[in-house]
PDB file of C-alpha atoms in Angstrom:
ATOM      1  CA  MET S   1      -8.409  -7.728  -8.055  1.00  0.00           C
ATOM      2  CA  ASN S   2      -5.598 -10.301  -8.114  1.00  0.00           C
ATOM      3  CA  TRP S   3      -3.165  -7.656  -6.862  1.00  0.00           C
ATOM      4  CA  TYR S   4      -5.498  -6.862  -3.951  1.00  0.00           C
ATOM      5  CA  LEU S   5      -5.713 -10.536  -3.027  1.00  0.00           C
ATOM      6  CA  LYS S   6      -1.932 -10.929  -3.368  1.00  0.00           C
ATOM      7  CA  VAL S   7      -1.414  -8.197  -0.779  1.00  0.00           C
ATOM      8  CA  LEU S   8      -3.951  -9.820   1.549  1.00  0.00           C
ATOM      9  CA  LYS S   9      -2.135 -13.161   1.227  1.00  0.00           C
ATOM     10  CA  GLN S  10       1.045 -11.357   2.290  1.00  0.00           C
ATOM     11  CA  TYR S  11      -0.897  -9.780   5.183  1.00  0.00           C
ATOM     12  CA  ALA S  12       2.047  -8.892   7.435  1.00  0.00           C
ATOM     13  CA  ASP S  13       4.985  -9.548   5.114  1.00  0.00           C
ATOM     14  CA  PHE S  14       7.304  -6.559   5.397  1.00  0.00           C
ATOM     15  CA  LYS S  15      10.142  -8.278   3.521  1.00  0.00           C
ATOM     16  CA  GLY S  16      10.791  -8.255  -0.190  1.00  0.00           C
ATOM     17  CA  ARG S  17       9.665  -5.919  -2.922  1.00  0.00           C
ATOM     18  CA  ALA S  18       6.314  -4.829  -4.383  1.00  0.00           C
ATOM     19  CA  ARG S  19       5.851  -3.506  -7.907  1.00  0.00           C
ATOM     20  CA  ARG S  20       4.092  -0.211  -8.600  1.00  0.00           C
ATOM     21  CA  THR S  21       1.174  -2.139 -10.057  1.00  0.00           C
ATOM     22  CA  GLU S  22       0.768  -4.201  -6.889  1.00  0.00           C
ATOM     23  CA  TYR S  23       0.812  -1.128  -4.645  1.00  0.00           C
ATOM     24  CA  TRP S  24      -1.474   1.072  -6.726  1.00  0.00           C
ATOM     25  CA  MET S  25      -4.012  -1.642  -7.585  1.00  0.00           C
ATOM     26  CA  PHE S  26      -4.245  -2.512  -3.887  1.00  0.00           C
ATOM     27  CA  THR S  27      -4.732   1.184  -3.127  1.00  0.00           C
ATOM     28  CA  LEU S  28      -7.427   1.535  -5.804  1.00  0.00           C
ATOM     29  CA  PHE S  29      -9.443  -1.445  -4.550  1.00  0.00           C
ATOM     30  CA  ASN S  30      -8.934  -0.339  -0.956  1.00  0.00           C
ATOM     31  CA  ILE S  31     -10.455   3.060  -1.792  1.00  0.00           C
ATOM     32  CA  ILE S  32     -13.381   1.378  -3.576  1.00  0.00           C
ATOM     33  CA  PHE S  33     -14.088  -0.999  -0.678  1.00  0.00           C
ATOM     34  CA  SER S  34     -13.727   1.842   1.841  1.00  0.00           C
ATOM     35  CA  GLY S  35     -16.323   3.834  -0.105  1.00  0.00           C
ATOM     36  CA  ILE S  36     -18.669   0.858  -0.106  1.00  0.00           C
ATOM     37  CA  ALA S  37     -18.224   0.404   3.659  1.00  0.00           C
ATOM     38  CA  ILE S  38     -18.918   4.093   4.284  1.00  0.00           C
ATOM     39  CA  SER S  39     -22.000   3.911   2.032  1.00  0.00           C
ATOM     40  CA  VAL S  40     -23.331   0.880   3.907  1.00  0.00           C
ATOM     41  CA  ASP S  41     -22.744   2.663   7.228  1.00  0.00           C
ATOM     42  CA  ASN S  42     -24.645   5.715   5.961  1.00  0.00           C
ATOM     43  CA  ALA S  43     -27.456   3.664   4.384  1.00  0.00           C
ATOM     44  CA  THR S  44     -28.053   1.702   7.577  1.00  0.00           C
ATOM     45  CA  GLY S  45     -27.891   4.786   9.781  1.00  0.00           C
ATOM     46  CA  LEU S  46     -24.866   3.506  11.692  1.00  0.00           C
ATOM     47  CA  ALA S  47     -22.609   6.361  10.621  1.00  0.00           C
ATOM     48  CA  GLN S  48     -21.880   9.241  12.920  1.00  0.00           C
ATOM     49  CA  MET S  49     -20.140  12.154  11.206  1.00  0.00           C
ATOM     50  CA  GLY S  50     -19.833  10.066   8.026  1.00  0.00           C
ATOM     51  CA  VAL S  51     -17.981   7.106   9.570  1.00  0.00           C
ATOM     52  CA  GLY S  52     -19.482   4.033  11.142  1.00  0.00           C
ATOM     53  CA  PRO S  53     -18.487   0.673  12.579  1.00  0.00           C
ATOM     54  CA  ILE S  54     -18.374  -1.221   9.268  1.00  0.00           C
ATOM     55  CA  TYR S  55     -15.857   1.203   7.838  1.00  0.00           C
ATOM     56  CA  GLY S  56     -13.970   1.265  11.139  1.00  0.00           C
ATOM     57  CA  LEU S  57     -13.577  -2.512  11.157  1.00  0.00           C
ATOM     58  CA  TYR S  58     -12.552  -2.545   7.501  1.00  0.00           C
ATOM     59  CA  ALA S  59      -9.963   0.211   8.047  1.00  0.00           C
ATOM     60  CA  LEU S  60      -8.585  -1.582  11.107  1.00  0.00           C
ATOM     61  CA  ALA S  61      -8.327  -4.874   9.204  1.00  0.00           C
ATOM     62  CA  MET S  62      -6.511  -3.173   6.299  1.00  0.00           C
ATOM     63  CA  LEU S  63      -4.014  -1.219   8.425  1.00  0.00           C
ATOM     64  CA  ILE S  64      -1.318  -3.928   8.520  1.00  0.00           C
ATOM     65  CA  PRO S  65      -1.575  -4.873   4.806  1.00  0.00           C
ATOM     66  CA  GLU S  66      -1.463  -1.169   3.847  1.00  0.00           C
ATOM     67  CA  LEU S  67       1.715  -0.656   5.835  1.00  0.00           C
ATOM     68  CA  ALA S  68       3.266  -3.914   4.593  1.00  0.00           C
ATOM     69  CA  VAL S  69       2.698  -3.181   0.897  1.00  0.00           C
ATOM     70  CA  ALA S  70       3.958   0.399   1.343  1.00  0.00           C
ATOM     71  CA  VAL S  71       7.149  -0.864   3.003  1.00  0.00           C
ATOM     72  CA  ARG S  72       7.659  -3.445   0.238  1.00  0.00           C
ATOM     73  CA  ARG S  73       7.067  -0.684  -2.345  1.00  0.00           C
ATOM     74  CA  LEU S  74       9.762   1.440  -0.706  1.00  0.00           C
ATOM     75  CA  HIS S  75      12.067  -1.595  -0.736  1.00  0.00           C
ATOM     76  CA  ASP S  76      11.451  -1.849  -4.488  1.00  0.00           C
ATOM     77  CA  VAL S  77      12.948   1.600  -5.041  1.00  0.00           C
ATOM     78  CA  GLY S  78      15.858   0.828  -2.708  1.00  0.00           C
ATOM     79  CA  LYS S  79      14.640   2.678   0.406  1.00  0.00           C
ATOM     80  CA  LYS S  80      14.096   1.415   3.933  1.00  0.00           C
ATOM     81  CA  GLY S  81      10.570   1.073   5.287  1.00  0.00           C
ATOM     82  CA  VAL S  82      11.360   3.736   7.876  1.00  0.00           C
ATOM     83  CA  MET S  83      11.013   6.235   5.023  1.00  0.00           C
ATOM     84  CA  LEU S  84       7.245   6.048   5.643  1.00  0.00           C
ATOM     85  CA  PHE S  85       7.855   8.437   8.529  1.00  0.00           C
ATOM     86  CA  VAL S  86       8.880  11.155   6.056  1.00  0.00           C
ATOM     87  CA  VAL S  87       5.138  11.812   5.761  1.00  0.00           C
ATOM     88  CA  LEU S  88       5.319  13.443   9.196  1.00  0.00           C
ATOM     89  CA  ILE S  89       7.124  16.402   7.614  1.00  0.00           C
ATOM     90  CA  PRO S  90       4.326  18.800   6.629  1.00  0.00           C
ATOM     91  CA  VAL S  91       3.594  19.033   2.875  1.00  0.00           C
ATOM     92  CA  ILE S  92       7.092  18.215   1.600  1.00  0.00           C
ATOM     93  CA  GLY S  93       7.129  14.833   3.358  1.00  0.00           C
ATOM     94  CA  SER S  94       3.882  13.758   1.713  1.00  0.00           C
ATOM     95  CA  LEU S  95       5.090  14.871  -1.698  1.00  0.00           C
ATOM     96  CA  TRP S  96       8.418  13.044  -1.271  1.00  0.00           C
ATOM     97  CA  LEU S  97       6.657   9.836  -0.190  1.00  0.00           C
ATOM     98  CA  LEU S  98       4.299  10.100  -3.174  1.00  0.00           C
ATOM     99  CA  PHE S  99       7.327  10.526  -5.450  1.00  0.00           C
ATOM    100  CA  LEU S 100       8.925   7.378  -3.982  1.00  0.00           C
ATOM    101  CA  LEU S 101       5.700   5.371  -4.355  1.00  0.00           C
ATOM    102  CA  VAL S 102       5.316   6.439  -8.007  1.00  0.00           C
ATOM    103  CA  LYS S 103       8.989   5.973  -8.887  1.00  0.00           C
ATOM    104  CA  ASP S 104       9.937   3.028 -11.134  1.00  0.00           C
ATOM    105  CA  SER S 105      11.523  -0.075  -9.622  1.00  0.00           C
ATOM    106  CA  ASP S 106      15.228  -0.379  -9.022  1.00  0.00           C
ATOM    107  CA  PRO S 107      16.113  -2.329 -12.198  1.00  0.00           C
ATOM    108  CA  ASN S 108      18.696  -4.533 -10.521  1.00  0.00           C
ATOM    109  CA  GLU S 109      18.634  -6.806  -7.512  1.00  0.00           C
ATOM    110  CA  ASN S 110      18.969  -4.756  -4.341  1.00  0.00           C
ATOM    111  CA  ALA S 111      19.293  -5.519  -0.628  1.00  0.00           C
ATOM    112  CA  TYR S 112      15.609  -6.515  -0.527  1.00  0.00           C
ATOM    113  CA  GLY S 113      15.645  -9.061  -3.357  1.00  0.00           C
ATOM    114  CA  ALA S 114      15.366  -9.437  -7.089  1.00  0.00           C
ATOM    115  CA  ASN S 115      13.410  -7.037  -9.266  1.00  0.00           C
ATOM    116  CA  PRO S 116       9.783  -8.285  -9.092  1.00  0.00           C
ATOM    117  CA  LYS S 117       9.245  -7.319 -12.747  1.00  0.00           C
ATOM    118  CA  LEU S 118      11.808  -9.918 -13.774  1.00  0.00           C
ATOM    119  CA  VAL S 119      10.702 -12.672 -11.365  1.00  0.00           C
ATOM    120  CA  PRO S 120       7.974 -14.916 -12.803  1.00  0.00           C
ATOM    121  CA  ALA S 121       4.832 -14.966 -10.637  1.00  0.00           C
TER     122      ALA S 121
END
């Protein structure tokens, strides 16, 4: 949960680097909270075609942090944030982006800062 809160504190920070743990723990909790929001929408009868206003507001609020942590994750492996657009290439683009998001950190300092694994929190 601390990783989720860390990303929220860096709401629109597109600079620096994000460890794999930070990215994937944020993603895990985001999926959990999205499921809860969808369940609440369905339980209250607000959902239309499975999605309702509670989930919509949550997804809208999380859009910027999701993009920011993904860009910082790409910085961690030495890529520019523009590499997010590779997902627009059918199938192969999604697989390449997944590979970059799973890839281990650049062990040395790069253009985006020091290795976050070596920097004390």
